[in-house]
Amino acid sequence: MAVALRKATYSYNCIVERKAFTVGIACENKMAEADYCGIASGRDLDKFALTGLTHVKSELVDAPYAEEFPVVLECRLLHTIEIGLHTQFIGEIIDVKGDPDVIGENGHLDIMKIKPLIFDTSKKGYHSVGPCLGKAFSIGKGLPHEQG
Amino acid sequence: MAVALRKATYSYNCIVERKAFTVGIACENKMAEADYCGIASGRDLDKFALTGLTHVKSELVDAPYAEEFPVVLECRLLHTIEIGLHTQFIGEIIDVKGDPDVIGENGHLDIMKIKPLIFDTSKKGYHSVGPCLGKAFSIGKGLPHEQG
């Protein structure tokens, strides 16, 4: 799991000091809360209190997460790479916690139940994920060129 | 721009030798072609010929791209990081080429015109991007907790 941050952010220092981070998947019904977390800095404000999100201390890594996000990845810092304005942190995923409501029939995470947000950097909008259009490693087999 | 590949892939060796790569954004009307590129190996087959995609040699970096993908990023290799089964390549984006058909009013790339595919690793499905649900750095300002 890789995340890239500017050195000026509060999160940057937290990751450097604790050698850990968590990633919560922002979803449609927590869009305003997730957006607020991108506006405010944890240096000045308690984002958990201000958004109403529940602060949980990870038992596996030295970082907190919000209980309300449907999927949470707990990561141990492996690599720190300077890439210009940002620093990229690569973490080993120690655990993936999924809310029972977003687990599908096969016991795996179900993207249509998670309803994750897609961030459009161009117009700065949050988009939904639409329906499945095709099966991977499958629909490509029907190409006319391949058959010929 | 970061991509992660296994050493066994043909693309891995190409990137190591040429210190460059391109990324074409797979879109809805090129779903089968994109999927085929994930099934076959360039070591054994000419993916361009078999999919009907047009081979273009980048003038900026030592790598080819397919003309039909609506957005192409041309990257110069900056960092190579071992992350277990995969190697992560981080590239500096030298240019972003967008088809005129996917440029919006403001001259920027328009995600609803690009119609990129979202890959669900859990069920191995390609999903569309749905409509914009909210503005980033904006809708979080209306939270009751923040107002209180």
Short mmCIF file of C-alpha atoms in Angstrom, two decimals:
data_model
loop_
_atom_site.label_atom_id
_atom_site.label_comp_id
_atom_site.label_asym_id
_atom_site.label_seq_id
_atom_site.Cartn_x
_atom_site.Cartn_y
_atom_site.Cartn_z
CA MET A 1 0.00 0.00 0.00
CA ALA A 2 1.52 3.30 -1.04
CA VAL A 3 0.56 6.83 0.00
CA ALA A 4 2.25 10.09 -0.96
CA LEU A 5 2.30 13.13 1.31
CA ARG A 6 3.92 16.55 1.49
CA LYS A 7 6.33 17.09 4.35
CA ALA A 8 4.21 20.01 5.62
CA THR A 9 1.33 17.69 6.59
CA TYR A 10 0.72 16.45 10.11
CA SER A 11 0.27 12.91 8.78
CA TYR A 12 3.79 13.00 7.30
CA ASN A 13 5.35 13.43 10.74
CA CYS A 14 3.07 10.83 12.32
CA ILE A 15 4.14 8.20 9.79
CA VAL A 16 7.85 9.04 10.14
CA GLU A 17 7.68 8.83 13.94
CA ARG A 18 5.41 5.78 14.30
CA LYS A 19 6.55 3.86 11.22
CA ALA A 20 2.93 2.93 10.61
CA PHE A 21 -0.27 4.19 9.03
CA THR A 22 -3.81 3.09 8.33
CA VAL A 23 -5.95 3.70 5.25
CA GLY A 24 -9.72 3.91 5.55
CA ILE A 25 -11.69 3.53 2.33
CA ALA A 26 -13.96 6.56 2.01
CA CYS A 27 -17.48 5.58 0.98
CA GLU A 28 -20.61 7.30 -0.31
CA ASN A 29 -22.41 7.70 3.02
CA LYS A 30 -19.27 9.09 4.71
CA MET A 31 -18.38 11.49 1.90
CA ALA A 32 -18.66 14.71 3.93
CA GLU A 33 -16.64 13.24 6.81
CA ALA A 34 -13.92 12.03 4.46
CA ASP A 35 -13.82 15.39 2.71
CA TYR A 36 -13.52 17.21 6.02
CA CYS A 37 -10.48 15.04 6.85
CA GLY A 38 -8.90 16.37 3.66
CA ILE A 39 -9.62 20.00 4.55
CA ALA A 40 -8.59 20.18 8.21
CA SER A 41 -5.22 19.30 9.76
CA GLY A 42 -4.89 16.98 12.75
CA ARG A 43 -2.21 19.37 13.99
CA ASP A 44 -4.83 21.97 14.92
CA LEU A 45 -8.07 20.03 15.30
CA ASP A 46 -9.44 16.70 16.53
CA LYS A 47 -10.90 15.36 13.28
CA PHE A 48 -12.58 12.46 15.05
CA ALA A 49 -14.51 14.75 17.41
CA LEU A 50 -15.39 17.23 14.68
CA THR A 51 -16.66 14.63 12.20
CA GLY A 52 -18.28 12.33 14.76
CA LEU A 53 -16.11 9.44 13.52
CA THR A 54 -15.07 6.92 16.18
CA HIS A 55 -11.36 6.83 17.06
CA VAL A 56 -10.00 3.29 17.29
CA LYS A 57 -6.41 2.53 18.25
CA SER A 58 -5.05 -0.26 16.06
CA GLU A 59 -3.86 -3.30 18.00
CA LEU A 60 -1.44 -4.22 15.21
CA VAL A 61 0.30 -0.97 14.29
CA ASP A 62 0.91 2.35 16.05
CA ALA A 63 -1.81 4.35 14.31
CA PRO A 64 -5.53 5.07 14.73
CA TYR A 65 -8.40 4.48 12.33
CA ALA A 66 -12.05 5.47 12.04
CA GLU A 67 -14.51 2.68 12.85
CA GLU A 68 -17.12 3.94 10.37
CA PHE A 69 -15.12 3.43 7.18
CA PRO A 70 -16.19 0.05 5.72
CA VAL A 71 -12.67 -1.16 4.91
CA VAL A 72 -9.49 -0.33 6.83
CA LEU A 73 -5.92 -1.34 5.96
CA GLU A 74 -3.37 -1.38 8.77
CA CYS A 75 0.16 -0.87 7.46
CA ARG A 76 3.71 -1.11 8.76
CA LEU A 77 6.12 1.30 7.06
CA LEU A 78 8.59 -0.47 4.76
CA HIS A 79 10.02 2.18 2.43
CA THR A 80 10.24 5.97 2.31
CA ILE A 81 11.00 7.46 -1.12
CA GLU A 82 11.47 11.11 -2.07
CA ILE A 83 9.56 11.90 -5.26
CA GLY A 84 9.76 15.67 -5.58
CA LEU A 85 7.09 17.64 -3.74
CA HIS A 86 5.81 14.49 -2.10
CA THR A 87 7.28 11.66 -0.09
CA GLN A 88 5.96 8.22 -0.92
CA PHE A 89 5.47 5.80 1.97
CA ILE A 90 5.14 2.12 1.09
CA GLY A 91 3.61 -0.03 3.82
CA GLU A 92 3.18 -3.76 4.31
CA ILE A 93 -0.51 -4.48 4.84
CA ILE A 94 -0.69 -6.29 8.20
CA ASP A 95 -4.47 -6.66 8.21
CA VAL A 96 -7.53 -5.69 6.19
CA LYS A 97 -10.62 -5.09 8.34
CA GLY A 98 -13.94 -5.24 6.52
CA ASP A 99 -17.31 -4.39 8.01
CA PRO A 100 -19.59 -7.49 7.88
CA ASP A 101 -22.06 -5.41 5.83
CA VAL A 102 -19.61 -5.19 2.91
CA ILE A 103 -18.63 -8.86 2.75
CA GLY A 104 -20.12 -10.70 -0.24
CA GLU A 105 -21.34 -14.29 -0.66
CA ASN A 106 -17.86 -15.67 -1.24
CA GLY A 107 -16.48 -14.13 1.96
CA HIS A 108 -14.61 -11.46 0.01
CA LEU A 109 -15.03 -7.69 0.02
CA ASP A 110 -17.87 -6.62 -2.31
CA ILE A 111 -17.13 -3.34 -4.11
CA MET A 112 -20.84 -2.68 -4.78
CA LYS A 113 -21.53 -2.90 -1.04
CA ILE A 114 -18.48 -0.84 -0.04
CA LYS A 115 -19.52 1.96 -2.42
CA PRO A 116 -16.02 3.53 -2.41
CA LEU A 117 -15.48 7.05 -3.71
CA ILE A 118 -13.33 7.71 -6.78
CA PHE A 119 -11.54 11.07 -6.66
CA ASP A 120 -11.36 13.02 -9.90
CA THR A 121 -8.32 15.27 -9.48
CA SER A 122 -9.23 17.28 -12.58
CA LYS A 123 -12.61 18.68 -11.43
CA LYS A 124 -12.07 17.83 -7.75
CA GLY A 125 -15.16 15.65 -7.56
CA TYR A 126 -16.04 12.43 -5.74
CA HIS A 127 -17.61 9.82 -8.01
CA SER A 128 -19.41 6.56 -7.33
CA VAL A 129 -18.34 3.20 -8.74
CA GLY A 130 -20.76 2.00 -11.42
CA PRO A 131 -21.84 -1.56 -12.25
CA CYS A 132 -19.56 -4.36 -13.42
CA LEU A 133 -19.19 -4.21 -17.21
CA GLY A 134 -17.08 -7.30 -17.80
CA LYS A 135 -15.00 -10.07 -16.29
CA ALA A 136 -11.23 -9.65 -16.18
CA PHE A 137 -8.96 -12.30 -17.73
CA SER A 138 -12.03 -13.41 -19.67
CA ILE A 139 -13.68 -10.92 -22.04
CA GLY A 140 -10.37 -10.33 -23.86
CA LYS A 141 -10.50 -13.92 -25.08
CA GLY A 142 -13.37 -13.06 -27.43
CA LEU A 143 -11.46 -10.55 -29.54
CA PRO A 144 -11.87 -11.10 -33.29
CA HIS A 145 -8.16 -10.55 -33.84
CA GLU A 146 -7.28 -13.18 -31.28
CA GLN A 147 -9.72 -15.71 -32.71
CA GLY A 148 -8.40 -15.08 -36.23
CA MET B 1 3.29 7.37 -11.46
CA ALA B 2 3.91 3.99 -9.84
CA VAL B 3 3.39 0.51 -11.28
CA ALA B 4 4.20 -2.82 -9.65
CA LEU B 5 5.20 -5.90 -11.63
CA ARG B 6 6.49 -9.41 -11.04
CA LYS B 7 9.98 -10.13 -12.34
CA ALA B 8 8.59 -12.94 -14.53
CA THR B 9 6.71 -10.49 -16.76
CA TYR B 10 8.01 -9.26 -20.11
CA SER B 11 7.16 -5.69 -19.12
CA TYR B 12 9.48 -5.94 -16.10
CA ASN B 13 12.50 -6.51 -18.33
CA CYS B 14 11.45 -3.80 -20.78
CA ILE B 15 11.28 -1.20 -18.01
CA VAL B 16 14.60 -2.25 -16.49
CA GLU B 17 16.36 -2.09 -19.88
CA ARG B 18 14.74 1.07 -21.26
CA LYS B 19 14.31 2.98 -18.00
CA ALA B 20 10.93 4.12 -19.25
CA PHE B 21 7.30 3.06 -19.48
CA THR B 22 3.94 4.37 -20.62
CA VAL B 23 0.53 3.91 -19.02
CA GLY B 24 -2.61 3.92 -21.15
CA ILE B 25 -5.89 4.46 -19.33
CA ALA B 26 -8.19 1.56 -20.20
CA CYS B 27 -11.70 2.74 -21.02
CA GLU B 28 -15.14 1.21 -21.50
CA ASN B 29 -15.06 0.87 -25.29
CA LYS B 30 -11.60 -0.71 -25.23
CA MET B 31 -12.35 -3.13 -22.37
CA ALA B 32 -11.77 -6.36 -24.32
CA GLU B 33 -8.51 -5.04 -25.80
CA ALA B 34 -7.24 -3.95 -22.38
CA ASP B 35 -8.22 -7.28 -20.87
CA TYR B 36 -6.40 -9.16 -23.60
CA CYS B 37 -3.24 -7.18 -22.80
CA GLY B 38 -3.52 -8.55 -19.26
CA ILE B 39 -3.92 -12.15 -20.44
CA ALA B 40 -1.23 -12.43 -23.11
CA SER B 41 2.52 -11.77 -22.79
CA GLY B 42 4.42 -9.51 -25.18
CA ARG B 43 7.22 -12.06 -24.97
CA ASP B 44 5.26 -14.53 -27.11
CA LEU B 45 2.76 -12.43 -29.02
CA ASP B 46 2.36 -9.04 -30.71
CA LYS B 47 -0.43 -7.58 -28.59
CA PHE B 48 -0.86 -4.62 -30.93
CA ALA B 49 -1.47 -6.83 -33.95
CA LEU B 50 -3.74 -9.21 -32.07
CA THR B 51 -5.92 -6.51 -30.52
CA GLY B 52 -5.93 -4.16 -33.49
CA LEU B 53 -4.50 -1.37 -31.29
CA THR B 54 -2.15 1.04 -33.06
CA HIS B 55 1.52 0.92 -32.01
CA VAL B 56 3.01 4.37 -31.46
CA LYS B 57 6.64 4.92 -30.52
CA SER B 58 6.88 7.66 -27.90
CA GLU B 59 9.05 10.59 -28.94
CA LEU B 60 9.82 11.43 -25.32
CA VAL B 61 10.69 8.11 -23.69
CA ASP B 62 11.90 4.72 -24.97
CA ALA B 63 8.56 2.90 -24.83
CA PRO B 64 5.52 2.40 -27.06
CA TYR B 65 1.86 3.18 -26.38
CA ALA B 66 -1.49 2.39 -27.96
CA GLU B 67 -3.07 5.29 -29.82
CA GLU B 68 -6.63 4.22 -28.98
CA PHE B 69 -6.45 4.67 -25.21
CA PRO B 70 -7.91 8.13 -24.43
CA VAL B 71 -5.19 9.15 -21.98
CA VAL B 72 -1.54 8.12 -22.08
CA LEU B 73 1.18 8.95 -19.54
CA GLU B 74 4.80 8.79 -20.70
CA CYS B 75 7.17 8.12 -17.83
CA ARG B 76 10.90 8.14 -17.21
CA LEU B 77 12.02 5.62 -14.57
CA LEU B 78 13.12 7.28 -11.32
CA HIS B 79 13.05 4.60 -8.62
CA THR B 80 12.98 0.80 -8.46
CA ILE B 81 11.85 -0.66 -5.13
CA GLU B 82 11.58 -4.31 -4.13
CA ILE B 83 8.29 -4.96 -2.32
CA GLY B 84 8.12 -8.73 -1.99
CA LEU B 85 6.60 -10.59 -4.93
CA HIS B 86 6.48 -7.39 -6.95
CA THR B 87 8.90 -4.66 -7.93
CA GLN B 88 7.54 -1.16 -7.81
CA PHE B 89 8.68 1.24 -10.53
CA ILE B 90 8.16 4.95 -9.89
CA GLY B 91 8.30 7.13 -12.99
CA GLU B 92 8.38 10.86 -13.56
CA ILE B 93 5.50 11.79 -15.85
CA ILE B 94 7.12 13.56 -18.82
CA ASP B 95 3.87 14.14 -20.69
CA VAL B 96 0.15 13.36 -20.48
CA LYS B 97 -1.49 12.91 -23.87
CA GLY B 98 -5.28 13.26 -23.94
CA ASP B 99 -7.50 12.59 -26.91
CA PRO B 100 -9.36 15.81 -27.88
CA ASP B 101 -12.64 13.90 -27.36
CA VAL B 102 -11.98 13.59 -23.60
CA ILE B 103 -11.00 17.20 -22.94
CA GLY B 104 -13.66 19.18 -21.04
CA GLU B 105 -14.73 22.82 -21.24
CA ASN B 106 -11.91 24.03 -19.01
CA GLY B 107 -9.23 22.36 -21.10
CA HIS B 108 -8.73 19.62 -18.51
CA LEU B 109 -9.31 15.90 -18.80
CA ASP B 110 -12.98 14.99 -18.19
CA ILE B 111 -13.42 11.71 -16.30
CA MET B 112 -17.01 11.27 -17.59
CA LYS B 113 -15.72 11.48 -21.17
CA ILE B 114 -12.70 9.24 -20.54
CA LYS B 115 -14.94 6.52 -19.03
CA PRO B 116 -12.01 4.77 -17.34
CA LEU B 117 -12.37 1.23 -15.99
CA ILE B 118 -12.08 0.51 -12.27
CA PHE B 119 -10.65 -2.95 -11.55
CA ASP B 120 -12.23 -4.87 -8.66
CA THR B 121 -9.52 -7.28 -7.54
CA SER B 122 -11.97 -9.21 -5.36
CA LYS B 123 -14.39 -10.41 -8.05
CA LYS B 124 -12.03 -9.65 -10.96
CA GLY B 125 -14.49 -7.30 -12.62
CA TYR B 126 -14.17 -4.07 -14.59
CA HIS B 127 -16.52 -1.33 -13.36
CA SER B 128 -17.55 2.01 -14.80
CA VAL B 129 -17.14 5.32 -13.00
CA GLY B 130 -20.49 6.69 -11.85
CA PRO B 131 -21.65 10.32 -11.63
CA CYS B 132 -20.11 13.00 -9.44
CA LEU B 133 -21.69 12.89 -5.97
CA GLY B 134 -19.99 15.87 -4.35
CA LYS B 135 -17.27 18.49 -4.60
CA ALA B 136 -13.97 17.86 -2.81
CA PHE B 137 -12.64 20.39 -0.29
CA SER B 138 -16.20 21.71 -0.13
CA ILE B 139 -18.94 19.35 1.08
CA GLY B 140 -17.02 18.60 4.30
CA LYS B 141 -17.51 22.21 5.34
CA GLY B 142 -21.21 21.56 5.93
CA LEU B 143 -20.74 18.96 8.68
CA PRO B 144 -22.93 19.58 11.76
CA HIS B 145 -20.02 18.83 14.06
CA GLU B 146 -17.85 21.37 12.30
CA GLN B 147 -20.54 24.04 12.38
CA GLY B 148 -21.19 23.38 16.08
#
